[in-house]
mmCIF file of C-alpha atoms and ligand atoms in Angstrom:
data_model
loop_
_atom_site.group_PDB
_atom_site.id
_atom_site.type_symbol
_atom_site.label_atom_id
_atom_site.label_comp_id
_atom_site.label_asym_id
_atom_site.label_seq_id
_atom_site.Cartn_x
_atom_site.Cartn_y
_atom_site.Cartn_z
ATOM 1 C CA MET A 938 136.405 53.985 69.695
ATOM 2 C CA SER A 939 136.996 57.645 69.979
ATOM 3 C CA LYS A 940 140.014 59.298 69.095
ATOM 4 C CA PHE A 941 142.512 60.218 71.707
ATOM 5 C CA GLU A 942 144.997 62.877 71.208
ATOM 6 C CA GLN A 943 147.388 65.000 73.015
ATOM 7 C CA ILE A 944 147.000 68.542 71.566
ATOM 8 C CA SER A 945 149.680 70.608 73.607
ATOM 9 C CA ALA A 946 152.137 70.114 76.139
ATOM 10 C CA HIS A 947 149.737 69.385 79.118
ATOM 11 C CA ILE A 948 146.553 68.687 77.306
ATOM 12 C CA TRP A 949 144.971 65.447 76.210
ATOM 13 C CA ILE A 950 141.556 65.255 74.760
ATOM 14 C CA MET A 951 139.243 62.924 73.388
ATOM 15 C CA HIS A 952 137.414 63.699 70.387
ATOM 16 C CA ALA A 953 133.703 64.568 69.966
ATOM 17 C CA GLU A 954 131.121 61.977 68.916
ATOM 18 C CA HIS A 955 127.968 62.871 66.935
ATOM 19 C CA GLU A 956 125.689 59.853 67.290
ATOM 20 C CA THR A 957 124.687 60.748 70.936
ATOM 21 C CA ASP A 958 126.051 64.187 71.157
ATOM 22 C CA ARG A 959 129.099 63.606 73.066
ATOM 23 C CA PRO A 960 131.538 66.352 73.124
ATOM 24 C CA ILE A 961 135.194 66.973 73.764
ATOM 25 C CA LEU A 962 136.581 65.813 76.907
ATOM 26 C CA ALA A 963 139.930 67.151 78.011
ATOM 27 C CA ALA A 964 142.483 66.295 81.002
ATOM 28 C CA ILE A 965 144.810 69.242 81.743
ATOM 29 C CA VAL A 966 147.902 67.603 83.379
ATOM 30 C CA GLY A 967 149.932 69.770 85.853
ATOM 31 C CA GLU A 968 152.787 68.578 88.129
ATOM 32 C CA ARG A 969 150.483 68.345 91.206
ATOM 33 C CA ARG A 970 146.877 68.029 89.861
ATOM 34 C CA THR A 971 145.015 66.706 86.948
ATOM 35 C CA LEU A 972 141.814 68.743 85.844
ATOM 36 C CA LEU A 973 139.216 67.152 83.817
ATOM 37 C CA MET A 974 137.106 69.582 81.453
ATOM 38 C CA ASP A 975 133.396 68.342 81.343
ATOM 39 C CA ALA A 976 132.583 64.956 82.726
ATOM 40 C CA GLY A 977 130.623 63.338 79.579
ATOM 41 C CA ASN A 978 127.316 62.658 78.622
ATOM 42 C CA SER A 979 126.809 59.420 80.531
ATOM 43 C CA PRO A 980 129.252 57.276 82.891
ATOM 44 C CA ALA A 981 129.735 55.171 79.796
ATOM 45 C CA HIS A 982 131.255 57.916 77.858
ATOM 46 C CA ALA A 983 133.442 59.160 80.859
ATOM 47 C CA GLY A 984 134.544 55.466 81.302
ATOM 48 C CA LEU A 985 135.769 55.613 77.836
ATOM 49 C CA PHE A 986 138.111 58.690 78.496
ATOM 50 C CA ARG A 987 139.302 57.304 81.692
ATOM 51 C CA GLU A 988 140.466 54.225 80.093
ATOM 52 C CA ALA A 989 142.164 55.919 77.442
ATOM 53 C CA LEU A 990 143.888 58.252 80.023
ATOM 54 C CA LYS A 991 145.086 54.965 82.004
ATOM 55 C CA ARG A 992 146.256 53.057 78.863
ATOM 56 C CA ARG A 993 148.494 56.410 77.945
ATOM 57 C CA GLY A 994 149.694 56.540 81.690
ATOM 58 C CA VAL A 995 148.328 60.089 82.023
ATOM 59 C CA LYS A 996 147.686 60.707 85.673
ATOM 60 C CA LEU A 997 143.788 60.565 86.006
ATOM 61 C CA PRO A 998 141.840 64.007 87.225
ATOM 62 C CA ASP A 999 141.637 64.976 90.598
ATOM 63 C CA LEU A 1000 139.217 67.642 90.123
ATOM 64 C CA MET A 1001 136.603 68.734 87.277
ATOM 65 C CA VAL A 1002 135.470 71.853 85.627
ATOM 66 C CA LEU A 1003 132.176 72.068 83.656
ATOM 67 C CA THR A 1004 131.741 74.423 80.775
ATOM 68 C CA HIS A 1005 127.705 74.580 81.279
ATOM 69 C CA TRP A 1006 125.077 72.638 82.855
ATOM 70 C CA HIS A 1007 123.788 70.552 79.535
ATOM 71 C CA TRP A 1008 123.446 67.012 79.973
ATOM 72 C CA ASP A 1009 126.115 66.101 77.409
ATOM 73 C CA HIS A 1010 128.781 67.871 79.532
ATOM 74 C CA THR A 1011 127.323 66.609 82.774
ATOM 75 C CA PHE A 1012 125.464 63.410 83.079
ATOM 76 C CA GLY A 1013 128.848 61.440 83.169
ATOM 77 C CA MET A 1014 129.890 63.089 86.801
ATOM 78 C CA SER A 1015 128.876 60.363 88.866
ATOM 79 C CA ALA A 1016 131.768 58.124 87.261
ATOM 80 C CA TRP A 1017 134.682 60.287 88.241
ATOM 81 C CA GLY A 1018 134.332 60.603 91.923
ATOM 82 C CA VAL A 1019 136.182 64.084 91.939
ATOM 83 C CA PRO A 1020 135.258 67.651 93.370
ATOM 84 C CA ALA A 1021 133.594 69.254 90.587
ATOM 85 C CA ILE A 1022 133.680 73.472 90.030
ATOM 86 C CA ALA A 1023 131.149 75.308 88.119
ATOM 87 C CA HIS A 1024 129.668 78.519 87.767
ATOM 88 C CA SER A 1025 126.752 79.225 90.186
ATOM 89 C CA GLY A 1026 124.355 79.197 87.253
ATOM 90 C CA THR A 1027 125.351 75.530 86.196
ATOM 91 C CA VAL A 1028 124.940 74.561 90.077
ATOM 92 C CA LYS A 1029 121.443 75.701 90.274
ATOM 93 C CA THR A 1030 120.195 73.897 87.251
ATOM 94 C CA LEU A 1031 122.010 70.648 88.064
ATOM 95 C CA ARG A 1032 120.389 71.027 91.331
ATOM 96 C CA ASP A 1033 117.096 71.471 89.795
ATOM 97 C CA LEU A 1034 117.384 68.489 87.457
ATOM 98 C CA ALA A 1035 118.814 66.049 90.194
ATOM 99 C CA ARG A 1036 115.167 65.810 91.657
ATOM 100 C CA TYR A 1037 114.064 64.139 88.704
ATOM 101 C CA HIS A 1038 113.821 60.212 87.932
ATOM 102 C CA TRP A 1039 114.130 60.078 84.018
ATOM 103 C CA SER A 1040 111.255 58.437 82.994
ATOM 104 C CA ASP A 1041 110.090 58.737 79.404
ATOM 105 C CA GLU A 1042 106.814 60.567 81.160
ATOM 106 C CA THR A 1043 109.562 63.098 82.849
ATOM 107 C CA MET A 1044 111.539 63.763 79.556
ATOM 108 C CA LYS A 1045 108.418 64.447 77.563
ATOM 109 C CA THR A 1046 107.435 66.775 80.290
ATOM 110 C CA LEU A 1047 110.670 68.614 80.119
ATOM 111 C CA VAL A 1048 110.502 68.959 76.154
ATOM 112 C CA GLN A 1049 107.081 70.551 76.738
ATOM 113 C CA GLN A 1050 108.316 72.813 79.044
ATOM 114 C CA GLU A 1051 111.198 73.558 76.852
ATOM 115 C CA MET A 1052 113.635 72.724 79.242
ATOM 116 C CA LEU A 1053 115.106 70.215 77.104
ATOM 117 C CA SER A 1054 114.652 69.549 73.219
ATOM 118 C CA ALA A 1055 113.023 66.586 71.234
ATOM 119 C CA ALA A 1056 116.275 65.940 69.905
ATOM 120 C CA THR A 1057 118.218 65.874 73.390
ATOM 121 C CA VAL A 1058 115.700 63.390 74.549
ATOM 122 C CA LYS A 1059 116.520 61.452 71.315
ATOM 123 C CA ASP A 1060 120.080 61.347 72.099
ATOM 124 C CA MET A 1061 119.548 60.701 75.578
ATOM 125 C CA LYS A 1062 117.467 57.668 75.056
ATOM 126 C CA GLU A 1063 120.280 56.002 72.882
ATOM 127 C CA GLU A 1064 122.766 56.925 75.207
ATOM 128 C CA TYR A 1065 121.032 55.538 78.252
ATOM 129 C CA GLY A 1066 118.843 52.896 76.729
ATOM 130 C CA VAL A 1067 115.039 52.538 77.502
ATOM 131 C CA GLU A 1068 113.239 53.432 80.546
ATOM 132 C CA SER A 1069 113.649 49.896 82.124
ATOM 133 C CA GLU A 1070 117.112 50.101 82.046
ATOM 134 C CA ARG A 1071 117.825 53.795 82.308
ATOM 135 C CA SER A 1072 119.639 54.872 85.284
ATOM 136 C CA ILE A 1073 120.922 58.537 85.351
ATOM 137 C CA GLU A 1074 122.696 59.811 88.420
ATOM 138 C CA ILE A 1075 123.207 63.885 88.453
ATOM 139 C CA ILE A 1076 125.484 65.385 90.934
ATOM 140 C CA GLU A 1077 125.477 68.756 92.364
ATOM 141 C CA PRO A 1078 129.001 70.392 91.904
ATOM 142 C CA ASP A 1079 130.959 71.217 94.738
ATOM 143 C CA VAL A 1080 132.792 74.579 94.595
ATOM 144 C CA GLN A 1081 130.850 77.208 92.832
ATOM 145 C CA PHE A 1082 132.039 80.826 91.536
ATOM 146 C CA GLU A 1083 130.342 83.759 89.830
ATOM 147 C CA ASP A 1084 132.586 85.559 87.495
ATOM 148 C CA ARG A 1085 136.048 83.794 87.223
ATOM 149 C CA ILE A 1086 138.349 81.501 89.214
ATOM 150 C CA ARG A 1087 141.805 80.099 88.550
ATOM 151 C CA ILE A 1088 143.329 76.998 89.305
ATOM 152 C CA ASP A 1089 146.839 76.022 89.878
ATOM 153 C CA LEU A 1090 147.426 72.620 88.774
ATOM 154 C CA GLY A 1091 151.227 72.943 89.456
ATOM 155 C CA GLY A 1092 153.597 74.677 86.970
ATOM 156 C CA ILE A 1093 150.290 75.307 84.869
ATOM 157 C CA SER A 1094 146.891 77.066 85.739
ATOM 158 C CA CYS A 1095 143.677 77.261 84.282
ATOM 159 C CA GLU A 1096 141.299 80.311 84.252
ATOM 160 C CA ILE A 1097 137.713 79.806 83.923
ATOM 161 C CA GLN A 1098 135.712 82.743 83.009
ATOM 162 C CA HIS A 1099 132.042 83.028 83.091
ATOM 163 C CA VAL A 1100 130.904 84.561 79.648
ATOM 164 C CA GLY A 1101 126.946 83.612 79.173
ATOM 165 C CA GLY A 1102 125.756 83.925 75.690
ATOM 166 C CA ASP A 1103 122.756 82.714 73.815
ATOM 167 C CA HIS A 1104 123.732 79.023 73.993
ATOM 168 C CA SER A 1105 123.463 78.881 77.804
ATOM 169 C CA GLU A 1106 123.510 81.683 80.162
ATOM 170 C CA ASP A 1107 125.968 79.926 82.535
ATOM 171 C CA SER A 1108 128.596 79.172 79.805
ATOM 172 C CA CYS A 1109 132.323 79.731 80.540
ATOM 173 C CA TYR A 1110 135.812 79.717 78.621
ATOM 174 C CA VAL A 1111 138.518 77.471 79.970
ATOM 175 C CA TYR A 1112 141.715 79.050 79.323
ATOM 176 C CA VAL A 1113 145.225 77.209 79.819
ATOM 177 C CA ARG A 1114 147.602 80.124 79.468
ATOM 178 C CA GLU A 1115 150.843 78.206 79.502
ATOM 179 C CA ASP A 1116 149.736 76.026 76.531
ATOM 180 C CA LYS A 1117 147.779 78.803 74.867
ATOM 181 C CA VAL A 1118 144.739 76.765 74.221
ATOM 182 C CA LEU A 1119 141.206 78.400 74.949
ATOM 183 C CA PHE A 1120 138.367 75.804 75.238
ATOM 184 C CA LEU A 1121 134.826 77.799 74.341
ATOM 185 C CA GLY A 1122 132.524 74.986 75.401
ATOM 186 C CA ASP A 1123 129.487 75.383 73.181
ATOM 187 C CA ALA A 1124 129.375 79.231 74.056
ATOM 188 C CA LEU A 1125 129.352 80.312 70.589
ATOM 189 C CA GLY A 1126 126.516 78.164 69.653
ATOM 190 C CA PRO A 1127 122.603 79.229 69.442
ATOM 191 C CA SER A 1128 120.482 79.005 72.124
ATOM 192 C CA VAL A 1129 119.044 75.090 71.794
ATOM 193 C CA TYR A 1130 116.347 74.910 74.600
ATOM 194 C CA GLY A 1131 113.419 77.538 75.380
ATOM 195 C CA GLY A 1132 111.578 77.217 71.958
ATOM 196 C CA PRO A 1133 113.360 77.547 68.099
ATOM 197 C CA ARG A 1134 117.161 78.050 67.930
ATOM 198 C CA SER A 1135 117.900 81.597 68.166
ATOM 199 C CA TYR A 1136 120.979 83.903 68.161
ATOM 200 C CA THR A 1137 121.100 87.623 69.339
ATOM 201 C CA SER A 1138 123.649 89.879 67.847
ATOM 202 C CA ALA A 1139 124.402 91.363 71.180
ATOM 203 C CA GLY A 1140 125.082 87.760 72.692
ATOM 204 C CA PHE A 1141 127.368 86.734 69.817
ATOM 205 C CA LEU A 1142 129.404 90.116 69.956
ATOM 206 C CA SER A 1143 129.703 90.082 73.766
ATOM 207 C CA LEU A 1144 131.151 86.487 73.547
ATOM 208 C CA MET A 1145 133.656 87.615 70.489
ATOM 209 C CA ASP A 1146 134.852 90.570 72.507
ATOM 210 C CA ARG A 1147 135.585 88.320 75.403
ATOM 211 C CA LEU A 1148 137.326 86.015 72.705
ATOM 212 C CA HIS A 1149 139.311 88.942 71.560
ATOM 213 C CA GLU A 1150 140.868 89.491 75.292
ATOM 214 C CA TYR A 1151 142.742 86.095 74.911
ATOM 215 C CA GLU A 1152 145.498 87.322 72.748
ATOM 216 C CA GLY A 1153 148.050 84.601 72.965
ATOM 217 C CA VAL A 1154 145.684 81.611 72.100
ATOM 218 C CA GLN A 1155 147.313 79.330 69.494
ATOM 219 C CA ILE A 1156 144.521 76.732 69.819
ATOM 220 C CA PHE A 1157 140.617 76.998 70.187
ATOM 221 C CA VAL A 1158 138.357 74.127 71.119
ATOM 222 C CA GLU A 1159 134.709 74.099 70.527
ATOM 223 C CA SER A 1160 133.264 71.383 72.626
ATOM 224 C CA HIS A 1161 131.370 69.456 69.490
ATOM 225 C CA GLY A 1162 134.224 70.261 66.850
ATOM 226 C CA VAL A 1163 137.735 69.851 66.237
ATOM 227 C CA PRO A 1164 140.714 71.803 67.723
ATOM 228 C CA VAL A 1165 141.594 74.327 65.312
ATOM 229 C CA SER A 1166 144.642 76.767 64.828
ATOM 230 C CA ARG A 1167 144.440 80.759 65.425
ATOM 231 C CA ASP A 1168 144.525 81.745 61.907
ATOM 232 C CA ALA A 1169 141.906 79.344 60.673
ATOM 233 C CA PHE A 1170 139.609 79.648 63.813
ATOM 234 C CA LEU A 1171 139.858 83.651 63.314
ATOM 235 C CA ALA A 1172 139.226 83.604 59.639
ATOM 236 C CA ASP A 1173 136.124 81.400 60.130
ATOM 237 C CA ILE A 1174 134.565 83.242 63.490
ATOM 238 C CA GLY A 1175 135.257 86.377 61.705
ATOM 239 C CA GLU A 1176 132.506 85.731 58.921
ATOM 240 C CA TRP A 1177 130.052 85.065 61.802
ATOM 241 C CA GLU A 1178 131.092 88.137 63.803
ATOM 242 C CA GLN A 1179 130.501 89.915 60.423
ATOM 243 C CA LEU A 1180 126.907 88.623 60.188
ATOM 244 C CA ALA A 1181 126.265 89.324 63.902
ATOM 245 C CA ARG A 1182 127.287 93.165 63.099
ATOM 246 C CA LEU A 1183 124.699 92.930 60.034
ATOM 247 C CA VAL A 1184 121.907 91.862 62.110
ATOM 248 C CA ALA A 1185 122.959 94.826 64.658
ATOM 249 C CA LEU A 1186 122.738 97.178 61.973
ATOM 250 C CA HIS A 1187 119.834 95.873 60.079
ATOM 251 C CA GLY A 1188 117.676 94.468 62.637
ATOM 252 C CA ASP A 1189 114.820 91.921 60.889
ATOM 253 C CA ASP A 1190 115.672 93.305 57.150
ATOM 254 C CA ARG A 1191 116.606 89.777 56.269
ATOM 255 C CA GLU A 1192 116.867 90.508 52.834
ATOM 256 C CA ARG A 1193 119.524 93.229 53.184
ATOM 257 C CA ILE A 1194 121.542 91.322 55.549
ATOM 258 C CA THR A 1195 121.584 88.474 53.331
ATOM 259 C CA GLU A 1196 122.534 90.387 50.521
ATOM 260 C CA GLU A 1197 125.278 92.197 52.423
ATOM 261 C CA MET A 1198 126.829 89.091 53.830
ATOM 262 C CA ALA A 1199 126.702 87.566 50.297
ATOM 263 C CA VAL A 1200 128.772 90.565 49.351
ATOM 264 C CA HIS A 1201 131.190 90.347 52.209
ATOM 265 C CA LEU A 1202 131.786 86.669 51.334
ATOM 266 C CA SER A 1203 132.061 87.226 47.523
ATOM 267 C CA VAL A 1204 129.380 84.800 46.627
ATOM 268 C CA ALA A 1205 126.659 85.130 44.243
ATOM 269 C CA GLU A 1206 124.361 82.805 46.784
ATOM 270 C CA LEU A 1207 124.841 82.533 50.745
ATOM 271 C CA PRO A 1208 125.915 79.424 51.730
ATOM 272 C CA GLU A 1209 123.280 77.361 53.534
ATOM 273 C CA THR A 1210 124.839 77.533 57.311
ATOM 274 C CA PHE A 1211 124.639 81.475 56.858
ATOM 275 C CA ALA A 1212 121.115 81.444 55.539
ATOM 276 C CA GLU A 1213 120.044 79.124 58.430
ATOM 277 C CA ALA A 1214 121.856 81.162 60.827
ATOM 278 C CA ILE A 1215 120.081 84.428 59.597
ATOM 279 C CA GLY A 1216 116.919 82.458 60.417
ATOM 280 C CA TRP A 1217 118.235 82.089 64.029
ATOM 281 C CA PHE A 1218 119.041 85.694 64.576
ATOM 282 C CA MET A 1219 115.801 86.819 63.322
ATOM 283 C CA VAL A 1220 114.212 84.308 66.117
ATOM 284 C CA GLY A 1221 116.541 86.424 68.330
ATOM 285 C CA VAL A 1222 115.477 89.885 66.997
ATOM 286 C CA GLU A 1223 111.902 89.076 67.294
ATOM 287 C CA ARG A 1224 112.236 87.676 70.955
ATOM 288 C CA GLY A 1225 114.164 90.657 71.897
ATOM 289 C CA ARG A 1226 111.039 92.855 70.841
ATOM 290 C CA THR A 1227 108.564 90.695 72.661
ATOM 291 C CA LEU A 1228 110.962 90.787 75.908
ATOM 292 C CA GLY A 1229 111.478 94.620 75.347
ATOM 293 C CA LEU A 1230 107.695 95.086 75.074
ATOM 294 C CA ARG A 1231 106.946 93.328 77.992
ATOM 295 C CA ALA A 1232 109.744 95.191 79.973
ATOM 296 C CA ALA A 1233 108.334 98.290 79.080
ATOM 297 C CA GLY A 1234 105.134 97.191 80.232
ATOM 298 C CA GLY A 1235 103.016 96.645 77.053
ATOM 299 C CA ASP A 1236 101.186 93.778 76.130
ATOM 300 C CA GLY A 1237 103.066 92.901 73.245
ATOM 301 C CA THR A 1238 100.487 93.835 70.637
HETATM 302 ZN ZN1 ZN B 1096 125.414 72.747 75.148
#
């Protein structure tokens, strides 16, 4: 059973579960309306949150907002039966995905096309079972926006801001100003589809610039993590920001980036998480170079 928790005056969450990549779901409860943040990775996942809300007497969602199109955040939509709000990029991708029948063959093709990853398909099969019992219904969101949208729930408001980034171009932050809570979705993560995982320094630093605009935040929530207090979050993310700056400065000089990051952290050897992330940034540098050459009309040689 997932942990259900009230994290601020108006916000209840169900924690992430990693076995089948279930992200955090949140209910933001105003005097007039309750807003659901992310739909869950399946109707079963959605149902657990719904039951938990009911048991605690929390008013059920009247509408939902999606942080980005990825399956684990959206494939539970059909279980809620309420209007959904999403960035236009999220709407477009879900519209494309709604055409598929999710057979093993389809999933294999989507992995070959790098629309999904092998890890995602493994999680989806565990969540939905074998082909004969698998039923996946994808719903197209009802309301779409481009840059930002503000939702008044009665005494409390939510601001959804499109931020993009490497993880998914349609990523949004969800800010609940009155409760000083910022939901980051998966925006700060590396790309997970379209080839090997990658980060770009430009993408990461632009997300950080956006993040620093929210000055009053006291609780930061990443969808596959746990809610984190301001000081702890900024200390941790500051190290990643430093890494992105070193990549911006030194490009593909992996050795120099590794050395300078170790100095920054005052460690003899760089922790594995950062060593791995440097690898993702190097993929990003290489990809940027290829795209740049193509844009300049070169043939990449
Ligand atoms: Zn994601």
